[in-house]
Amino acid sequence: MSLGLFEAITRTLPHPVILCAGDGTVLAANPAAASIPQLGAGASLYALVQDDARVLRTHLGNWVRSGSPLPGALVLKDGEGSRARFRCHGVRAAWWQGPGPAVQLNLHRLDHADRFVVLSRQVSALNREIAIRRTAEVQREELLRAEQAARARLQRLYQLTAALASSATLAQVAGAVAATAARVLDVDHVTLELHAQRLVPALGPGDDLRVLRETAWRNLDDPGVARPVADGVPRVALEADGVVLGALTVRPGASGMPEPEHLTAVAQQIAQAVHRAGLYEHEHRVAERLQLSLLPQLPDIPGLEVATRYAPGSDMVMVGGDWYDLYDLDEDHVGLSIGDVAGHGLPQAAVMAQIIAALRGIVLRCGTRPEAVLGELNEYLHIYHRGQMATAAYLLYHRPTRTLTYVKAGHPPPLVVCPDGSSRYLDGPVSPPVGPVPDARYRQGETTLAEGAAVLLYTDGLIERRRERLDVGLERLTETARRGTGLDVHDLCELFLDHQPGAEYPDDRALLLIRPDFVSRPTR
């Protein structure tokens, strides 16, 4: 209890009530004490007593040691300067939290109804009321601290929930757990342990789940990675749909283990997020496998180094419409195509597969005339796949003259990469995408390749990023080319595919990279 509360309680009492230290210094006094001059806070009882100071010292010693009110008598100067005798009851102020002990002293003049019994009851009642108010104040403070702690815990739990809800892949879920779970549980460390085979079943023999190796969690199905848990470190099972997917290892901190209900709630949220991420990874891998099965097997052309890569978008679980192809036309000519059917899903994948087949027939007839190739492809889409649209590029390479003729139908420009790392885009004539515009005219451009130069064809997923201009992605690709000096076509293609490690690629990436061998001539 504070001095303010003491003054509020004693304000209405008709007799003087003071609080004084063991050395007689007055700490506080009620208004009725004003009848005694200089009895306010800071005064000394020794300066006011008319009797021997030893009497006051004896009384103060008894009151300080007493847990119940003890009677006494003091002679003080009243307001007129004359001697005034006071009966008094003093008791140690148990509620006092200041330095040193304090005495609560009730004074009653002998000529004013000297009723010691009534006075004792009043003192006892006053002490009980002070004690009750003090207890209520302590309880209110404890409730406030508990409410603040609960609010902070809910806020941390919401942060974990939000982080898990925005995580699609297992790597993202593991990152969210590593970043927030320990803080939510108020522990030193949390380790995520998962059964990879239960989360992402293998699609067939030899499927090594390479995509799952670089994640921040312990694979319980890999004997070379799993480690025994230290004794005394609790593990909480992560279960979803009746299947135990793994466990959460919790290393307690200074606050000890969290409450079981809180730990269970956190584990359930993590288990559901892990389950969703496992389904996403499985569907993503199925889509990737299906997409790769639809892409054509390229011919082995003597005198031409060829590398291809394909990777699905980081947030796509459906097959797409990206394709590439290579055509061995004759001893002097090689054709190349790349394209992307707008949209994602099985209909777009089916259109892509039919485009690959249709293009091979078209190239057999007019493969040495790039304008005609895309013109016929446009008519084919317009007639047989009305409403579908695709961007595409067709290139014709003439070996004797090193001439590259190309046509772009709304597609990103191919990139010519020189041996010294310099590069340039084929920014020639631009034509509309194939499909929506009947009888569209497709214009071609032409360039000559330097010895040792490579040509990179790619789809827009390689350069496009959310909330970023396309020019930024194109510039980033030319910077990557500078780092590829001396690489063979396969390593160079891999460098282009993952030129931004850790970045999200919202769309599929298909790459076709060729490098003509200008030294040897093809043998038939």
Coordinates of C-alpha atoms in Angstrom, one line a residue:
M1 CA 0.0 0.0 0.0
S2 CA 1.2 3.5 -0.8
L3 CA 1.2 6.6 1.4
G4 CA -1.5 8.0 -0.7
L5 CA -3.8 5.1 0.1
F6 CA -3.0 5.5 3.9
E7 CA -3.9 9.2 3.7
A8 CA -7.2 8.4 1.9
I9 CA -8.2 5.8 4.5
T10 CA -7.4 8.0 7.5
R11 CA -8.7 11.3 6.1
T12 CA -12.2 11.0 7.7
L13 CA -11.1 9.8 11.1
P14 CA -11.7 12.4 13.9
H15 CA -8.6 11.7 15.9
P16 CA -4.9 12.1 14.8
V17 CA -3.4 9.1 13.0
I18 CA 0.3 9.3 12.0
L19 CA 2.8 7.0 10.4
C20 CA 6.3 7.3 11.8
A21 CA 9.7 5.6 11.4
G22 CA 11.4 3.7 14.2
D23 CA 13.5 6.8 14.9
G24 CA 10.4 8.9 15.5
T25 CA 10.4 10.7 12.2
V26 CA 6.8 11.4 11.0
L27 CA 6.2 9.9 7.5
A28 CA 2.6 10.8 7.1
A29 CA -0.3 12.2 9.1
N30 CA -4.1 12.6 8.6
P31 CA -5.9 16.0 8.7
A32 CA -7.0 15.6 12.3
A33 CA -3.3 15.7 13.3
A34 CA -3.2 19.3 12.4
S35 CA -4.5 20.1 15.9
I36 CA -0.9 19.4 17.1
P37 CA 1.6 22.0 15.7
Q38 CA 4.4 20.7 13.6
L39 CA 3.1 17.1 13.5
G40 CA 3.2 16.9 9.7
A41 CA 5.4 14.7 7.5
G42 CA 9.1 15.2 8.3
A43 CA 8.6 16.3 11.9
S44 CA 10.2 14.4 14.8
L45 CA 8.1 13.1 17.8
Y46 CA 11.2 13.7 20.0
A47 CA 10.9 17.4 19.4
L48 CA 7.2 17.5 20.5
V49 CA 7.2 15.3 23.6
Q50 CA 7.0 17.1 26.9
D51 CA 8.1 14.0 29.0
D52 CA 11.4 12.3 29.1
A53 CA 12.5 11.1 25.7
R54 CA 13.2 7.7 27.1
V55 CA 9.4 7.1 27.5
L56 CA 8.9 7.7 23.8
R57 CA 11.9 5.5 22.9
T58 CA 10.4 2.7 25.0
H59 CA 7.0 3.0 23.4
L60 CA 8.5 3.1 19.9
G61 CA 10.5 0.0 20.6
N62 CA 7.4 -1.9 21.8
W63 CA 5.3 -0.8 18.9
V64 CA 7.9 -1.7 16.3
R65 CA 8.0 -5.2 17.7
S66 CA 4.3 -5.7 18.2
G67 CA 1.9 -7.3 15.7
S68 CA -1.1 -6.1 17.7
P69 CA -2.0 -2.6 18.9
L70 CA -0.3 -1.7 22.3
P71 CA -1.5 1.2 24.5
G72 CA 0.7 4.0 25.6
A73 CA 0.6 7.6 26.8
L74 CA 2.4 10.7 25.5
V75 CA 2.4 14.4 26.5
L76 CA 2.6 16.7 23.5
K77 CA 2.2 20.5 22.9
D78 CA -1.3 21.3 21.6
G79 CA -2.3 24.1 19.3
E80 CA -2.2 26.7 22.1
G81 CA 1.3 25.7 23.3
S82 CA 0.0 24.0 26.5
R83 CA 0.6 20.4 27.6
A84 CA -1.8 17.9 26.2
R85 CA -2.0 14.3 27.4
F86 CA -2.7 11.6 24.7
R87 CA -3.7 8.1 25.1
C88 CA -2.3 6.2 22.1
H89 CA -2.3 2.8 20.4
G90 CA 0.7 1.9 18.3
V91 CA 1.4 -1.1 16.1
R92 CA 4.0 -2.1 13.5
A93 CA 2.7 -1.1 10.0
A94 CA 3.0 -4.5 8.3
W95 CA 1.9 -3.0 5.0
W96 CA 4.8 -0.5 4.9
Q97 CA 7.2 -1.2 2.0
G98 CA 9.6 1.7 2.6
P99 CA 13.1 1.5 4.1
G100 CA 13.2 0.4 7.7
P101 CA 10.2 -0.5 10.0
A102 CA 7.3 2.0 10.5
V103 CA 4.7 2.4 13.3
Q104 CA 1.1 3.3 12.8
L105 CA 0.0 5.5 15.8
N106 CA -3.5 6.5 16.8
L107 CA -3.7 9.5 19.2
H108 CA -6.6 10.2 21.5
R109 CA -6.8 13.1 24.0
L110 CA -7.7 12.0 27.5
D111 CA -10.3 14.8 27.8
H112 CA -12.1 13.5 24.7
A113 CA -13.8 10.2 25.8
D114 CA -11.0 8.0 26.8
R115 CA -12.4 4.8 25.4
F116 CA -9.6 2.4 24.9
V117 CA -11.7 -0.5 23.9
V118 CA -13.4 1.4 21.1
L119 CA -10.0 2.8 20.1
S120 CA -8.4 -0.6 19.9
R121 CA -11.3 -1.9 17.8
Q122 CA -10.9 1.1 15.4
V123 CA -7.1 0.4 15.1
S124 CA -7.8 -3.3 14.4
A125 CA -10.5 -2.5 11.8
L126 CA -8.2 0.0 10.2
N127 CA -5.4 -2.5 10.0
R128 CA -7.7 -5.1 8.5
E129 CA -9.0 -2.7 5.8
I130 CA -5.4 -1.7 4.9
A131 CA -4.4 -5.4 4.7
I132 CA -7.5 -6.2 2.5
R133 CA -6.8 -3.3 0.1
R134 CA -3.1 -4.3 -0.1
T135 CA -4.1 -7.9 -1.0
A136 CA -6.5 -6.7 -3.6
E137 CA -3.8 -4.4 -5.1
V138 CA -1.3 -7.3 -5.3
Q139 CA -3.9 -9.6 -6.9
R140 CA -4.8 -6.9 -9.4
E141 CA -1.1 -6.5 -10.4
E142 CA -0.7 -10.3 -10.8
L143 CA -3.8 -10.5 -13.0
L144 CA -2.5 -7.7 -15.1
R145 CA 0.9 -9.4 -15.5
A146 CA -0.9 -12.7 -16.4
E147 CA -3.1 -10.9 -19.0
Q148 CA -0.1 -9.2 -20.6
A149 CA 1.8 -12.5 -20.8
A150 CA -1.2 -14.2 -22.4
R151 CA -1.6 -11.4 -24.9
A152 CA 2.1 -11.6 -25.8
R153 CA 1.8 -15.4 -26.3
L154 CA -1.2 -15.1 -28.5
Q155 CA 0.6 -12.5 -30.6
R156 CA 3.6 -14.8 -31.0
L157 CA 1.3 -17.7 -31.9
Y158 CA -0.4 -15.6 -34.5
Q159 CA 3.0 -14.8 -36.1
L160 CA 3.7 -18.6 -36.3
T161 CA 0.3 -19.2 -37.8
A162 CA 0.8 -16.4 -40.4
A163 CA 4.2 -17.7 -41.3
L164 CA 3.0 -21.3 -41.8
A165 CA -0.1 -20.2 -43.8
S166 CA 2.1 -18.4 -46.3
S167 CA 4.6 -21.3 -46.7
A168 CA 4.0 -23.6 -49.6
T169 CA 7.1 -25.8 -49.8
L170 CA 8.7 -27.9 -47.1
A171 CA 11.7 -25.6 -47.1
Q172 CA 9.5 -22.6 -46.5
V173 CA 7.7 -24.4 -43.6
A174 CA 11.0 -25.5 -42.1
G175 CA 12.2 -21.9 -42.3
A176 CA 9.1 -20.6 -40.6
V177 CA 9.5 -23.1 -37.8
A178 CA 13.1 -22.2 -37.3
A179 CA 12.4 -18.5 -37.3
T180 CA 9.4 -18.4 -35.0
A181 CA 8.6 -21.7 -33.1
A182 CA 11.3 -21.3 -30.4
R183 CA 10.1 -17.7 -29.6
V184 CA 6.5 -18.8 -29.6
L185 CA 7.2 -21.6 -27.1
D186 CA 9.7 -19.5 -25.1
V187 CA 12.4 -22.2 -25.3
D188 CA 16.1 -22.3 -26.4
H189 CA 15.8 -24.3 -29.6
V190 CA 13.3 -26.3 -31.7
T191 CA 14.3 -29.0 -34.2
L192 CA 12.0 -30.2 -37.0
E193 CA 12.3 -34.0 -37.7
L194 CA 10.3 -35.4 -40.6
H195 CA 9.8 -38.7 -42.4
A196 CA 10.6 -37.8 -46.0
Q197 CA 9.1 -40.9 -47.5
R198 CA 5.7 -40.4 -45.8
L199 CA 5.6 -36.7 -46.9
V200 CA 6.7 -37.1 -50.5
P201 CA 6.5 -40.7 -51.7
A202 CA 9.1 -41.6 -54.4
L203 CA 7.6 -41.5 -57.9
G204 CA 9.6 -44.6 -59.1
P205 CA 12.9 -46.5 -58.8
G206 CA 15.9 -44.3 -58.6
D207 CA 13.9 -41.3 -57.4
D208 CA 16.3 -39.8 -54.8
L209 CA 14.2 -36.9 -53.7
R210 CA 17.1 -34.5 -54.5
V211 CA 14.8 -31.5 -54.0
L212 CA 14.4 -32.4 -50.3
R213 CA 18.1 -32.5 -49.3
E214 CA 18.7 -28.8 -48.9
T215 CA 16.0 -28.1 -46.4
A216 CA 16.4 -27.0 -42.7
W217 CA 15.0 -30.2 -41.1
R218 CA 16.3 -33.6 -40.1
N219 CA 15.2 -36.6 -42.4
L220 CA 14.3 -39.5 -40.1
D221 CA 14.2 -41.9 -43.1
D222 CA 17.9 -41.2 -43.9
P223 CA 20.2 -43.2 -41.5
G224 CA 23.2 -41.1 -42.6
V225 CA 21.4 -37.8 -41.5
A226 CA 19.3 -38.8 -38.6
R227 CA 20.9 -38.4 -35.2
P228 CA 19.8 -39.8 -31.8
V229 CA 18.0 -37.3 -29.6
A230 CA 19.9 -36.4 -26.4
D231 CA 18.4 -37.8 -23.2
G232 CA 16.0 -35.5 -21.4
V233 CA 15.1 -33.5 -24.6
P234 CA 11.4 -33.8 -25.1
R235 CA 9.9 -34.8 -28.5
V236 CA 6.4 -34.0 -29.6
A237 CA 4.9 -36.1 -32.4
L238 CA 3.6 -34.3 -35.5
E239 CA 0.5 -36.1 -36.7
A240 CA -1.9 -35.3 -39.5
D241 CA -4.8 -37.5 -40.9
G242 CA -3.8 -40.3 -38.6
V243 CA -0.2 -40.5 -39.9
V244 CA 2.9 -39.6 -37.8
L245 CA 4.9 -37.3 -40.1
G246 CA 7.7 -36.6 -37.7
A247 CA 8.5 -34.9 -34.4
L248 CA 9.3 -31.6 -32.9
T249 CA 12.3 -31.7 -30.6
V250 CA 12.1 -29.0 -27.9
R251 CA 15.1 -27.8 -25.8
P252 CA 13.8 -25.9 -22.8
G253 CA 15.2 -22.5 -21.8
A254 CA 15.3 -20.6 -18.5
S255 CA 11.5 -20.6 -18.3
G256 CA 11.4 -24.4 -18.5
M257 CA 9.0 -26.4 -20.7
P258 CA 5.9 -24.7 -22.0
E259 CA 2.5 -25.7 -20.9
P260 CA 1.4 -29.0 -22.5
E261 CA -1.7 -27.4 -24.0
H262 CA 0.3 -24.7 -25.6
L263 CA 2.9 -27.1 -26.9
T264 CA 0.2 -29.4 -28.4
A265 CA -1.4 -26.5 -30.2
V266 CA 1.8 -25.4 -31.8
A267 CA 2.7 -29.0 -32.8
Q268 CA -0.7 -29.4 -34.4
Q269 CA -0.3 -26.2 -36.5
I270 CA 3.2 -27.3 -37.6
A271 CA 1.9 -30.8 -38.5
Q272 CA -0.9 -29.4 -40.7
A273 CA 1.5 -27.1 -42.5
V274 CA 4.0 -29.9 -43.0
H275 CA 1.2 -32.1 -44.4
R276 CA 0.1 -29.4 -46.9
A277 CA 3.7 -28.8 -47.9
G278 CA 4.2 -32.5 -48.5
L279 CA 1.2 -32.7 -50.8
Y280 CA 2.4 -29.6 -52.6
E281 CA 5.9 -31.1 -53.2
H282 CA 4.4 -34.4 -54.4
E283 CA 2.0 -32.6 -56.9
H284 CA 4.8 -30.4 -58.0
R285 CA 7.1 -33.3 -58.7
V286 CA 4.3 -35.2 -60.6
A287 CA 3.7 -32.1 -62.7
E288 CA 7.4 -31.8 -63.5
R289 CA 7.6 -35.5 -64.4
L290 CA 4.6 -35.2 -66.7
Q291 CA 6.0 -32.1 -68.3
L292 CA 9.3 -33.7 -69.0
S293 CA 7.6 -36.7 -70.6
L294 CA 5.8 -34.4 -73.0
L295 CA 9.0 -32.7 -74.2
P296 CA 10.5 -34.2 -77.3
Q297 CA 13.7 -36.3 -77.6
L298 CA 16.2 -34.2 -79.6
P299 CA 18.2 -35.7 -82.4
D300 CA 22.0 -36.0 -82.1
I301 CA 23.4 -33.7 -84.8
P302 CA 27.1 -34.0 -85.5
G303 CA 29.1 -30.8 -85.2
L304 CA 26.5 -29.2 -82.9
E305 CA 26.7 -29.1 -79.1
V306 CA 23.2 -29.0 -77.6
A307 CA 22.0 -28.7 -74.0
T308 CA 18.5 -28.4 -72.7
R309 CA 16.9 -27.7 -69.3
Y310 CA 13.4 -27.5 -67.9
A311 CA 12.2 -26.5 -64.4
P312 CA 8.6 -25.9 -63.3
G313 CA 7.7 -22.6 -61.6
S314 CA 8.2 -22.4 -57.9
D315 CA 4.5 -21.8 -57.1
M316 CA 3.1 -24.0 -59.9
V317 CA 1.8 -27.5 -59.3
M318 CA 0.2 -27.9 -62.8
V319 CA 1.8 -28.8 -66.1
G320 CA 2.4 -25.9 -68.4
G321 CA 2.8 -25.3 -72.1
D322 CA 6.6 -24.6 -72.5
W323 CA 8.4 -26.5 -75.3
Y324 CA 11.6 -26.6 -77.3
D325 CA 12.7 -28.7 -80.3
L326 CA 15.6 -29.2 -82.7
Y327 CA 15.4 -30.2 -86.4
D328 CA 18.1 -31.8 -88.5
L329 CA 16.9 -30.5 -91.9
D330 CA 19.9 -31.3 -94.2
E331 CA 23.7 -31.2 -94.3
D332 CA 23.7 -27.3 -94.2
H333 CA 20.6 -26.4 -92.2
V334 CA 19.5 -26.9 -88.6
G335 CA 16.2 -25.6 -87.2
L336 CA 15.3 -24.7 -83.7
S337 CA 12.1 -23.8 -82.0
I338 CA 10.9 -22.7 -78.6
G339 CA 7.6 -21.5 -77.3
D340 CA 5.1 -21.2 -74.5
V341 CA 1.3 -21.8 -74.6
A342 CA -0.5 -19.3 -72.5
G343 CA -1.8 -20.6 -69.2
H344 CA -1.2 -23.8 -67.1
G345 CA -3.0 -27.1 -66.9
L346 CA -3.7 -30.2 -68.8
P347 CA -5.5 -28.4 -71.8
Q348 CA -2.4 -26.2 -72.3
A349 CA -0.1 -29.2 -72.0
A350 CA -2.2 -31.1 -74.6
V351 CA -2.0 -28.1 -77.0
M352 CA 1.8 -27.9 -76.4
A353 CA 2.2 -31.6 -77.3
Q354 CA 0.2 -31.2 -80.5
I355 CA 2.2 -28.1 -81.4
I356 CA 5.4 -30.1 -81.2
A357 CA 3.9 -32.7 -83.5
A358 CA 2.5 -30.1 -85.9
L359 CA 5.8 -28.2 -86.1
R360 CA 7.7 -31.3 -87.1
G361 CA 5.4 -31.8 -90.0
I362 CA 5.5 -28.1 -90.9
V363 CA 9.4 -28.0 -90.7
L364 CA 9.6 -30.9 -93.0
R365 CA 7.8 -28.9 -95.7
C366 CA 9.2 -25.4 -95.2
G367 CA 11.8 -25.5 -92.5
T368 CA 14.3 -23.4 -94.5
R369 CA 11.8 -20.5 -94.6
P370 CA 11.3 -19.3 -91.0
E371 CA 8.5 -16.9 -91.9
A372 CA 6.5 -19.7 -93.4
V373 CA 7.0 -22.0 -90.4
L374 CA 5.4 -19.6 -87.9
G375 CA 2.8 -18.6 -90.5
E376 CA 1.6 -22.2 -90.9
L377 CA 1.7 -22.7 -87.1
N378 CA -0.5 -19.6 -86.6
E379 CA -3.1 -21.0 -89.0
Y380 CA -2.9 -24.4 -87.4
L381 CA -3.6 -23.0 -83.9
H382 CA -6.3 -20.6 -85.2
I383 CA -8.2 -23.5 -86.9
Y384 CA -7.8 -26.4 -84.6
H385 CA -7.2 -24.7 -81.2
R386 CA -9.4 -21.6 -81.4
G387 CA -9.0 -19.4 -78.3
Q388 CA -5.5 -20.7 -77.5
M389 CA -2.4 -18.5 -77.9
A390 CA 1.3 -19.1 -77.8
T391 CA 4.5 -17.2 -78.0
A392 CA 7.1 -18.8 -80.2
A393 CA 10.5 -18.4 -81.9
Y394 CA 11.9 -20.3 -84.9
L395 CA 15.5 -20.1 -85.9
L396 CA 17.3 -21.5 -88.9
Y397 CA 21.1 -21.9 -88.8
H398 CA 23.1 -22.2 -92.1
R399 CA 26.4 -23.9 -91.4
P400 CA 28.5 -22.9 -94.4
T401 CA 27.9 -19.1 -93.9
R402 CA 27.2 -19.2 -90.1
T403 CA 24.0 -17.3 -90.8
L404 CA 21.2 -17.4 -88.3
T405 CA 17.8 -16.4 -89.5
Y406 CA 15.1 -16.0 -86.9
V407 CA 11.4 -15.1 -86.4
K408 CA 9.9 -14.1 -83.1
A409 CA 6.1 -14.3 -82.4
G410 CA 5.7 -12.3 -79.2
H411 CA 8.6 -14.3 -77.7
P412 CA 11.6 -13.0 -75.6
P413 CA 14.6 -12.4 -77.8
P414 CA 17.2 -15.2 -78.1
L415 CA 20.6 -14.5 -76.6
V416 CA 23.9 -14.9 -78.6
V417 CA 26.8 -15.6 -76.1
C418 CA 30.3 -15.0 -77.4
P419 CA 33.4 -17.0 -76.1
D420 CA 34.7 -13.9 -74.2
G421 CA 31.4 -13.6 -72.2
S422 CA 30.0 -10.7 -74.1
S423 CA 26.4 -11.2 -75.4
R424 CA 23.7 -9.6 -77.5
Y425 CA 20.0 -10.1 -78.0
L426 CA 18.4 -10.8 -81.3
D427 CA 16.2 -7.8 -81.2
G428 CA 15.1 -8.0 -84.9
P429 CA 11.5 -7.7 -86.1
V430 CA 8.8 -8.6 -83.6
S431 CA 5.6 -10.3 -84.8
P432 CA 2.3 -11.1 -82.9
P433 CA 1.9 -14.4 -81.0
V434 CA 0.6 -17.4 -82.9
G435 CA -3.1 -18.3 -82.6
P436 CA -5.3 -15.3 -82.1
V437 CA -4.7 -13.3 -85.3
P438 CA -5.6 -15.1 -88.6
D439 CA -3.4 -14.4 -91.7
A440 CA -0.8 -12.6 -89.5
R441 CA 2.5 -11.8 -91.2
Y442 CA 5.7 -12.9 -89.6
R443 CA 8.9 -11.0 -90.4
Q444 CA 12.4 -12.5 -90.0
G445 CA 15.7 -11.1 -88.9
E446 CA 19.3 -12.3 -89.7
T447 CA 22.7 -12.3 -88.1
T448 CA 26.0 -14.0 -88.4
L449 CA 27.5 -16.0 -85.5
A450 CA 31.2 -15.6 -84.6
E451 CA 33.3 -18.6 -84.1
G452 CA 32.6 -20.3 -80.7
A453 CA 29.4 -18.4 -80.1
A454 CA 26.4 -20.0 -78.5
V455 CA 22.7 -19.3 -78.9
L456 CA 20.4 -19.5 -75.9
L457 CA 16.6 -19.9 -76.4
Y458 CA 14.4 -19.6 -73.3
T459 CA 10.9 -19.0 -72.2
D460 CA 9.8 -15.9 -70.2
G461 CA 9.8 -17.7 -66.8
L462 CA 13.6 -17.4 -66.9
I463 CA 13.6 -13.6 -66.8
E464 CA 10.2 -12.5 -65.4
R465 CA 9.8 -11.6 -61.7
R466 CA 6.8 -10.2 -59.9
R467 CA 6.8 -6.4 -59.6
E468 CA 9.9 -6.1 -61.8
R469 CA 10.4 -4.6 -65.3
L470 CA 11.4 -7.1 -68.0
D471 CA 14.5 -5.0 -68.8
V472 CA 15.9 -5.9 -65.4
G473 CA 15.6 -9.6 -66.1
L474 CA 17.2 -9.2 -69.6
E475 CA 20.1 -7.3 -68.1
R476 CA 20.5 -10.0 -65.4
L477 CA 20.8 -12.6 -68.1
T478 CA 23.6 -10.8 -69.9
E479 CA 25.5 -10.4 -66.6
T480 CA 25.2 -14.2 -66.2
A481 CA 26.7 -14.7 -69.6
R482 CA 29.8 -12.8 -68.5
R483 CA 30.3 -15.4 -65.7
G484 CA 30.0 -18.3 -68.1
T485 CA 33.3 -17.9 -69.9
G486 CA 35.0 -21.3 -70.6
L487 CA 32.0 -23.4 -69.6
D488 CA 30.7 -26.2 -71.9
V489 CA 27.2 -26.0 -73.1
H490 CA 25.8 -28.2 -70.3
D491 CA 27.4 -26.2 -67.5
L492 CA 26.5 -22.9 -69.2
C493 CA 22.8 -24.0 -69.6
E494 CA 22.7 -25.0 -65.9
L495 CA 24.2 -21.6 -65.0
F496 CA 21.5 -19.8 -66.9
L497 CA 18.8 -22.0 -65.4
D498 CA 19.7 -21.1 -61.8
H499 CA 21.4 -17.8 -62.3
Q500 CA 19.5 -16.5 -59.2
P501 CA 20.0 -19.1 -56.4
G502 CA 17.2 -19.0 -53.9
A503 CA 15.0 -16.8 -56.0
E504 CA 11.4 -17.7 -56.7
Y505 CA 10.5 -18.4 -60.3
P506 CA 6.7 -17.9 -60.7
D507 CA 6.6 -19.5 -64.1
D508 CA 8.1 -22.5 -65.9
R509 CA 11.6 -22.3 -67.4
A510 CA 12.5 -24.1 -70.6
L511 CA 16.0 -23.6 -72.1
L512 CA 17.7 -24.7 -75.4
L513 CA 21.4 -23.9 -75.8
I514 CA 23.4 -24.7 -79.0
R515 CA 27.0 -24.1 -79.9
P516 CA 28.1 -24.9 -83.5
D517 CA 31.4 -26.6 -84.0
F518 CA 33.1 -24.5 -86.7
V519 CA 36.2 -26.7 -86.9
S520 CA 34.8 -30.0 -87.9
R521 CA 32.3 -30.6 -90.7
P522 CA 29.4 -32.9 -90.2
T523 CA 29.8 -36.4 -91.6
R524 CA 26.9 -38.2 -93.1

